[in-house]
Amino acid sequence: MDTTTLAEVSGNVATIGYGLAAVGPGIGLGILIGKTIEGMARQPEVSGQLRTTMFIGVAFVEVLALLGLITGFLFT
Amino acid sequence: MGNLLAAVVSAEAADSGESKSYIQQMFSSDGFHAPSIAEFFPPAIFGDGTIYEFNRIMLIRVIAAVALLAVFWIAASRAKVVPNRFQGGIEFLLDFVKDQIVEPVMGHEGKKFLPFLTTLFLSIVAFNITGVIPFLNIAGTSLIGLPLVMALWVYVMYLFQGVKKHGLGGYLKNSLFPPGVPWPIYFLLTPIEALQVFILRPATLALRLAANMIAGHLLLVLCFAATQYFFFEAAGAMKAMGAVTFAAGFAFVLFEIFVALLQAYVFTMLSAVYLNMALEEEH
């Protein structure tokens, strides 16, 4: 009995990997920066310190997405 | 990916076989070529195959370093008490590192590290910004070598300063056994902290910078290659799409300028934070 193919993926499935890898860090950055803005709006006087801390956190979250980008080139 | 790379390489080989002029080669091709990682390995200018291989990216690094030195040489030799606009701009950059990065993170103790961090910031800006300068068009930091050297510099610096201040045992105790947790937690925490301090910090410093520049360059090449393809090869109404990709490319150029400055800021900021973590007393 023949099966009917409705959808087919050709080529390398790894190419969708970066899309998946960007989802988590995207959500993370949204929460991180949103919360920082919230904190700045509540207490503008500590905004300098909040911004510094935010950038340190952003750097850690962002590197996950970048690892996704690099592995796309490494493991093909 | 591998197929694509092979296709690009073979296409280039076929192109160079024919005697086309450079302009002809620029404006005629067979179909759309997506950019690939081969972008970052241009043919050697001289010394092909040896460890002294010198290619376009190396040349751009030399140009950026010379330009940076020249700008500061001129600024320093003409320094006046009342600054003109040029000197004002240079002083703004120097003050930015001092007031926005070193002072908030390290306090007054950071004064000792100000020359180091300023050098780091300015050289990263110079090597990043070549990615958007016409005719240079690739960032000096877009191959891992240069970011790696900078990250290793920071790595050796914070380990050395930490050991110098607390002694070897004190530094290891400080960074591997954070106080205030029940002792069984150390079985979990100490390996993680060791991985952080000795491997992940320098590795992520280098990777973050290089990966940002690689992604930025690929984005720009994709936009402008698509523009070229739509304008000169696509049929009929598809030519209008070229305007869209050109606008996107222009927007990404502006975005890349922002990213170049932001990455220099983040790199310097994290270096200051790591130095501060190595120096601070029992926390």
GROMACS .gro file of C-alpha atoms in nm:
model
  359
    1MET     CA    1   0.000   0.000   0.000
    2ASP     CA    2   0.138   0.336  -0.096
    3THR     CA    3   0.147   0.608   0.162
    4THR     CA    4   0.073   0.959   0.054
    5THR     CA    5   0.340   1.207   0.145
    6LEU     CA    6   0.177   1.528   0.263
    7ALA     CA    7   0.487   1.717   0.361
    8GLU     CA    8   0.852   1.649   0.316
    9VAL     CA    9   1.169   1.808   0.449
   10SER     CA   10   1.471   1.788   0.228
   11GLY     CA   11   1.823   1.905   0.295
   12ASN     CA   12   1.978   1.935   0.637
   13VAL     CA   13   1.743   1.951   0.936
   14ALA     CA   14   2.022   2.121   1.131
   15THR     CA   15   1.942   2.445   0.949
   16ILE     CA   16   1.630   2.494   1.162
   17GLY     CA   17   1.844   2.455   1.472
   18TYR     CA   18   1.930   2.820   1.503
   19GLY     CA   19   1.563   2.914   1.495
   20LEU     CA   20   1.505   2.687   1.793
   21ALA     CA   21   1.820   2.808   1.966
   22ALA     CA   22   1.702   3.170   1.942
   23VAL     CA   23   1.366   3.107   2.113
   24GLY     CA   24   1.495   3.058   2.468
   25PRO     CA   25   1.740   3.350   2.476
   26GLY     CA   26   1.472   3.565   2.309
   27ILE     CA   27   1.229   3.501   2.592
   28GLY     CA   28   1.510   3.543   2.845
   29LEU     CA   29   1.619   3.879   2.707
   30GLY     CA   30   1.258   3.999   2.698
   31ILE     CA   31   1.204   3.917   3.066
   32LEU     CA   32   1.547   4.048   3.168
   33ILE     CA   33   1.523   4.384   2.994
   34GLY     CA   34   1.154   4.429   3.072
   35LYS     CA   35   1.214   4.375   3.442
   36THR     CA   36   1.506   4.618   3.436
   37ILE     CA   37   1.286   4.885   3.277
   38GLU     CA   38   1.025   4.817   3.542
   39GLY     CA   39   1.286   4.863   3.812
   40MET     CA   40   1.413   5.183   3.651
   41ALA     CA   41   1.060   5.324   3.633
   42ARG     CA   42   1.003   5.252   4.000
   43GLN     CA   43   1.339   5.381   4.121
   44PRO     CA   44   1.504   5.607   3.866
   45GLU     CA   45   1.783   5.691   4.111
   46VAL     CA   46   1.936   5.340   4.088
   47SER     CA   47   1.901   5.316   3.710
   48GLY     CA   48   2.278   5.332   3.657
   49GLN     CA   49   2.337   5.029   3.875
   50LEU     CA   50   2.042   4.845   3.719
   51ARG     CA   51   2.175   4.911   3.370
   52THR     CA   52   2.517   4.774   3.461
   53THR     CA   53   2.369   4.460   3.613
   54MET     CA   54   2.136   4.421   3.316
   55PHE     CA   55   2.422   4.428   3.067
   56ILE     CA   56   2.607   4.158   3.262
   57GLY     CA   57   2.294   3.942   3.256
   58VAL     CA   58   2.229   4.020   2.889
   59ALA     CA   59   2.583   3.906   2.807
   60PHE     CA   60   2.522   3.568   2.970
   61VAL     CA   61   2.185   3.511   2.802
   62GLU     CA   62   2.299   3.637   2.464
   63VAL     CA   63   2.592   3.397   2.446
   64LEU     CA   64   2.346   3.105   2.438
   65ALA     CA   65   2.191   3.232   2.116
   66LEU     CA   66   2.538   3.292   1.973
   67LEU     CA   67   2.644   2.936   2.060
   68GLY     CA   68   2.342   2.826   1.856
   69LEU     CA   69   2.472   3.031   1.563
   70ILE     CA   70   2.822   2.886   1.586
   71THR     CA   71   2.712   2.524   1.620
   72GLY     CA   72   2.515   2.576   1.301
   73PHE     CA   73   2.843   2.636   1.122
   74LEU     CA   74   3.042   2.374   1.313
   75PHE     CA   75   2.816   2.066   1.296
   76THR     CA   76   2.691   2.055   0.942
   77MET     CA   77   2.619   2.359   0.435
   78GLY     CA   78   2.911   2.156   0.308
   79ASN     CA   79   2.749   2.132  -0.032
   80LEU     CA   80   2.692   2.504  -0.038
   81LEU     CA   81   3.054   2.570   0.050
   82ALA     CA   82   3.172   2.336  -0.224
   83ALA     CA   83   2.934   2.505  -0.469
   84VAL     CA   84   3.068   2.850  -0.382
   85VAL     CA   85   3.428   2.738  -0.406
   86SER     CA   86   3.374   2.565  -0.741
   87ALA     CA   87   3.181   2.867  -0.873
   88GLU     CA   88   3.472   3.091  -0.778
   89ALA     CA   89   3.716   2.856  -0.944
   90ALA     CA   90   3.506   2.859  -1.261
   91ASP     CA   91   3.487   3.239  -1.255
   92SER     CA   92   3.859   3.289  -1.219
   93GLY     CA   93   3.921   3.051  -1.508
   94GLU     CA   94   3.751   3.282  -1.753
   95SER     CA   95   3.910   3.611  -1.843
   96LYS     CA   96   3.639   3.842  -1.713
   97SER     CA   97   3.715   4.186  -1.584
   98TYR     CA   98   3.645   4.259  -1.219
   99ILE     CA   99   3.343   4.476  -1.307
  100GLN     CA  100   3.198   4.208  -1.531
  101GLN     CA  101   3.239   3.954  -1.259
  102MET     CA  102   3.068   4.185  -1.010
  103PHE     CA  103   2.761   4.244  -1.220
  104SER     CA  104   2.711   3.908  -1.385
  105SER     CA  105   2.663   3.576  -1.220
  106ASP     CA  106   2.454   3.267  -1.255
  107GLY     CA  107   2.184   3.291  -0.992
  108PHE     CA  108   2.188   3.399  -0.632
  109HIS     CA  109   2.485   3.311  -0.412
  110ALA     CA  110   2.401   3.300  -0.043
  111PRO     CA  111   2.694   3.405   0.176
  112SER     CA  112   2.876   3.125   0.351
  113ILE     CA  113   3.147   3.082   0.610
  114ALA     CA  114   3.398   3.095   0.321
  115GLU     CA  115   3.355   3.475   0.345
  116PHE     CA  116   3.591   3.472   0.639
  117PHE     CA  117   3.872   3.285   0.466
  118PRO     CA  118   3.969   3.508   0.175
  119PRO     CA  119   4.261   3.408  -0.050
  120ALA     CA  120   4.606   3.492   0.082
  121ILE     CA  121   4.786   3.806  -0.032
  122PHE     CA  122   5.126   3.649   0.038
  123GLY     CA  123   5.275   3.366   0.239
  124ASP     CA  124   5.006   3.119   0.132
  125GLY     CA  125   5.015   2.794   0.330
  126THR     CA  126   5.271   2.909   0.585
  127ILE     CA  127   5.191   3.031   0.937
  128TYR     CA  128   5.267   3.384   0.814
  129GLU     CA  129   4.978   3.376   0.567
  130PHE     CA  130   4.862   3.731   0.519
  131ASN     CA  131   4.512   3.785   0.381
  132ARG     CA  132   4.258   4.064   0.349
  133ILE     CA  133   4.139   4.037   0.709
  134MET     CA  134   4.496   4.062   0.840
  135LEU     CA  135   4.549   4.368   0.623
  136ILE     CA  136   4.232   4.525   0.765
  137ARG     CA  137   4.353   4.458   1.119
  138VAL     CA  138   4.681   4.632   1.042
  139ILE     CA  139   4.496   4.929   0.888
  140ALA     CA  140   4.265   4.956   1.190
  141ALA     CA  141   4.556   4.943   1.435
  142VAL     CA  142   4.753   5.205   1.242
  143ALA     CA  143   4.446   5.429   1.216
  144LEU     CA  144   4.379   5.400   1.591
  145LEU     CA  145   4.739   5.483   1.675
  146ALA     CA  146   4.745   5.774   1.429
  147VAL     CA  147   4.424   5.928   1.566
  148PHE     CA  148   4.551   5.916   1.923
  149TRP     CA  149   4.900   6.029   1.824
  150ILE     CA  150   4.754   6.337   1.660
  151ALA     CA  151   4.517   6.401   1.950
  152ALA     CA  152   4.796   6.366   2.207
  153SER     CA  153   5.047   6.581   2.020
  154ARG     CA  154   4.798   6.865   1.978
  155ALA     CA  155   4.642   6.845   2.324
  156LYS     CA  156   4.546   7.186   2.460
  157VAL     CA  157   4.388   7.304   2.784
  158VAL     CA  158   4.083   7.426   2.595
  159PRO     CA  159   3.994   7.133   2.368
  160ASN     CA  160   3.873   7.182   2.013
  161ARG     CA  161   3.605   6.956   1.867
  162PHE     CA  162   3.840   6.674   1.769
  163GLN     CA  163   4.007   6.664   2.107
  164GLY     CA  164   3.666   6.691   2.270
  165GLY     CA  165   3.551   6.377   2.088
  166ILE     CA  166   3.860   6.184   2.194
  167GLU     CA  167   3.818   6.300   2.553
  168PHE     CA  168   3.455   6.193   2.543
  169LEU     CA  169   3.564   5.838   2.452
  170LEU     CA  170   3.822   5.827   2.730
  171ASP     CA  171   3.577   5.970   2.983
  172PHE     CA  172   3.312   5.721   2.872
  173VAL     CA  173   3.527   5.425   2.978
  174LYS     CA  174   3.612   5.595   3.306
  175ASP     CA  175   3.265   5.717   3.403
  176GLN     CA  176   3.040   5.449   3.255
  177ILE     CA  177   3.244   5.131   3.296
  178VAL     CA  178   3.530   5.150   3.545
  179GLU     CA  179   3.385   5.381   3.812
  180PRO     CA  180   3.044   5.211   3.851
  181VAL     CA  181   3.189   4.857   3.848
  182MET     CA  182   3.520   4.887   4.031
  183GLY     CA  183   3.498   5.216   4.221
  184HIS     CA  184   3.818   5.403   4.299
  185GLU     CA  185   4.022   5.083   4.303
  186GLY     CA  186   3.966   5.061   3.930
  187LYS     CA  187   4.191   5.356   3.858
  188LYS     CA  188   4.486   5.118   3.835
  189PHE     CA  189   4.317   4.925   3.553
  190LEU     CA  190   4.187   5.225   3.362
  191PRO     CA  191   4.466   5.226   3.098
  192PHE     CA  192   4.422   4.851   3.038
  193LEU     CA  193   4.044   4.871   3.004
  194THR     CA  194   4.056   5.186   2.792
  195THR     CA  195   4.302   5.020   2.554
  196LEU     CA  196   4.076   4.717   2.534
  197PHE     CA  197   3.765   4.927   2.464
  198LEU     CA  198   3.921   5.148   2.200
  199SER     CA  199   4.095   4.867   2.014
  200ILE     CA  200   3.775   4.660   2.005
  201VAL     CA  201   3.584   4.961   1.872
  202ALA     CA  202   3.849   5.014   1.604
  203PHE     CA  203   3.856   4.649   1.496
  204ASN     CA  204   3.475   4.618   1.504
  205ILE     CA  205   3.396   4.934   1.312
  206THR     CA  206   3.591   4.819   1.004
  207GLY     CA  207   3.292   4.589   0.941
  208VAL     CA  208   3.087   4.885   0.814
  209ILE     CA  209   3.357   5.101   0.656
  210PRO     CA  210   3.326   5.091   0.276
  211PHE     CA  211   3.602   4.893   0.097
  212LEU     CA  212   3.714   4.732   0.423
  213ASN     CA  213   3.376   4.568   0.485
  214ILE     CA  214   3.481   4.303   0.733
  215ALA     CA  215   3.543   4.338   1.104
  216GLY     CA  216   3.897   4.264   1.223
  217THR     CA  217   3.742   4.076   1.514
  218SER     CA  218   3.528   3.848   1.295
  219LEU     CA  219   3.785   3.569   1.307
  220ILE     CA  220   3.828   3.410   1.648
  221GLY     CA  221   4.203   3.481   1.671
  222LEU     CA  222   4.191   3.846   1.773
  223PRO     CA  223   3.905   3.812   2.026
  224LEU     CA  224   4.086   3.509   2.167
  225VAL     CA  225   4.405   3.708   2.227
  226MET     CA  226   4.203   3.983   2.397
  227ALA     CA  227   4.012   3.732   2.612
  228LEU     CA  228   4.335   3.557   2.713
  229TRP     CA  229   4.480   3.893   2.808
  230VAL     CA  230   4.183   3.955   3.040
  231TYR     CA  231   4.202   3.595   3.168
  232VAL     CA  232   4.571   3.614   3.262
  233MET     CA  233   4.513   3.961   3.407
  234TYR     CA  234   4.232   3.862   3.646
  235LEU     CA  235   4.398   3.536   3.754
  236PHE     CA  236   4.727   3.718   3.819
  237GLN     CA  237   4.562   4.004   4.008
  238GLY     CA  238   4.350   3.765   4.215
  239VAL     CA  239   4.649   3.548   4.311
  240LYS     CA  240   4.859   3.857   4.380
  241LYS     CA  241   4.603   4.000   4.617
  242HIS     CA  242   4.480   3.690   4.801
  243GLY     CA  243   4.757   3.437   4.744
  244LEU     CA  244   4.696   3.119   4.546
  245GLY     CA  245   4.502   2.938   4.822
  246GLY     CA  246   4.304   3.246   4.917
  247TYR     CA  247   4.206   3.316   4.558
  248LEU     CA  248   4.095   2.958   4.492
  249LYS     CA  249   3.897   2.952   4.818
  250ASN     CA  250   3.742   3.287   4.734
  251SER     CA  251   3.633   3.194   4.385
  252LEU     CA  252   3.561   2.819   4.417
  253PHE     CA  253   3.399   2.805   4.763
  254PRO     CA  254   3.154   3.094   4.792
  255PRO     CA  255   3.058   3.124   5.159
  256GLY     CA  256   2.707   3.102   5.298
  257VAL     CA  257   2.595   2.764   5.165
  258PRO     CA  258   2.575   2.430   5.354
  259TRP     CA  259   2.886   2.221   5.283
  260PRO     CA  260   2.725   1.936   5.075
  261ILE     CA  261   2.632   2.196   4.816
  262TYR     CA  262   3.003   2.241   4.741
  263PHE     CA  263   3.003   1.904   4.558
  264LEU     CA  264   2.773   2.069   4.305
  265LEU     CA  265   2.887   2.426   4.326
  266THR     CA  266   3.266   2.393   4.315
  267PRO     CA  267   3.289   2.215   3.976
  268ILE     CA  268   3.047   2.468   3.827
  269GLU     CA  269   3.242   2.760   3.968
  270ALA     CA  270   3.570   2.608   3.849
  271LEU     CA  271   3.427   2.567   3.499
  272GLN     CA  272   3.306   2.929   3.513
  273VAL     CA  273   3.631   3.084   3.631
  274PHE     CA  274   3.880   2.881   3.431
  275ILE     CA  275   3.702   2.800   3.105
  276LEU     CA  276   3.366   2.965   3.045
  277ARG     CA  277   3.459   3.327   3.123
  278PRO     CA  278   3.741   3.365   2.868
  279ALA     CA  279   3.570   3.135   2.616
  280THR     CA  280   3.243   3.327   2.621
  281LEU     CA  281   3.426   3.661   2.607
  282ALA     CA  282   3.600   3.558   2.285
  283LEU     CA  283   3.301   3.377   2.135
  284ARG     CA  284   3.054   3.657   2.203
  285LEU     CA  285   3.261   3.914   2.018
  286ALA     CA  286   3.354   3.690   1.724
  287ALA     CA  287   3.004   3.544   1.680
  288ASN     CA  288   2.842   3.888   1.686
  289MET     CA  289   3.076   4.012   1.416
  290ILE     CA  290   3.032   3.695   1.203
  291ALA     CA  291   2.653   3.721   1.227
  292GLY     CA  292   2.663   4.092   1.143
  293HIS     CA  293   2.885   4.042   0.840
  294LEU     CA  294   2.673   3.754   0.707
  295LEU     CA  295   2.359   3.966   0.747
  296LEU     CA  296   2.508   4.255   0.551
  297VAL     CA  297   2.641   4.027   0.276
  298LEU     CA  298   2.303   3.855   0.249
  299CYS     CA  299   2.117   4.186   0.216
  300PHE     CA  300   2.350   4.337  -0.045
  301ALA     CA  301   2.396   4.013  -0.241
  302ALA     CA  302   2.017   3.987  -0.260
  303THR     CA  303   1.997   4.350  -0.372
  304GLN     CA  304   2.246   4.286  -0.650
  305TYR     CA  305   2.060   3.972  -0.754
  306PHE     CA  306   1.719   4.142  -0.761
  307PHE     CA  307   1.838   4.450  -0.950
  308PHE     CA  308   2.047   4.284  -1.220
  309GLU     CA  309   1.911   3.933  -1.262
  310ALA     CA  310   1.556   3.894  -1.135
  311ALA     CA  311   1.279   3.930  -1.391
  312GLY     CA  312   1.014   4.204  -1.410
  313ALA     CA  313   0.837   4.304  -1.094
  314MET     CA  314   1.082   4.111  -0.876
  315LYS     CA  315   1.330   4.395  -0.938
  316ALA     CA  316   1.124   4.605  -0.696
  317MET     CA  317   1.216   4.363  -0.420
  318GLY     CA  318   1.571   4.494  -0.455
  319ALA     CA  319   1.461   4.825  -0.305
  320VAL     CA  320   1.334   4.640   0.001
  321THR     CA  321   1.653   4.441   0.052
  322PHE     CA  322   1.860   4.755  -0.006
  323ALA     CA  323   1.664   4.942   0.261
  324ALA     CA  324   1.709   4.645   0.494
  325GLY     CA  325   2.081   4.642   0.420
  326PHE     CA  326   2.108   5.012   0.498
  327ALA     CA  327   1.918   4.963   0.824
  328PHE     CA  328   2.151   4.677   0.918
  329VAL     CA  329   2.456   4.895   0.850
  330LEU     CA  330   2.327   5.138   1.113
  331PHE     CA  331   2.248   4.846   1.342
  332GLU     CA  332   2.601   4.710   1.294
  333ILE     CA  333   2.751   5.042   1.404
  334PHE     CA  334   2.542   5.012   1.719
  335VAL     CA  335   2.646   4.648   1.770
  336ALA     CA  336   3.015   4.733   1.720
  337LEU     CA  337   2.999   4.991   2.000
  338LEU     CA  338   2.777   4.775   2.220
  339GLN     CA  339   3.007   4.473   2.196
  340ALA     CA  340   3.309   4.683   2.286
  341TYR     CA  341   3.112   4.814   2.586
  342VAL     CA  342   3.001   4.465   2.693
  343PHE     CA  343   3.350   4.317   2.655
  344THR     CA  344   3.510   4.595   2.860
  345MET     CA  345   3.231   4.589   3.117
  346LEU     CA  346   3.264   4.212   3.168
  347SER     CA  347   3.643   4.242   3.191
  348ALA     CA  348   3.597   4.500   3.465
  349VAL     CA  349   3.345   4.276   3.642
  350TYR     CA  350   3.577   3.973   3.628
  351LEU     CA  351   3.870   4.178   3.756
  352ASN     CA  352   3.652   4.309   4.036
  353MET     CA  353   3.535   3.958   4.127
  354ALA     CA  354   3.897   3.844   4.147
  355LEU     CA  355   3.994   4.141   4.365
  356GLU     CA  356   3.703   4.172   4.607
  357GLU     CA  357   3.727   4.050   4.964
  358GLU     CA  358   3.528   3.761   5.109
  359HIS     CA  359   3.172   3.797   4.989
   0.00000   0.00000   0.00000
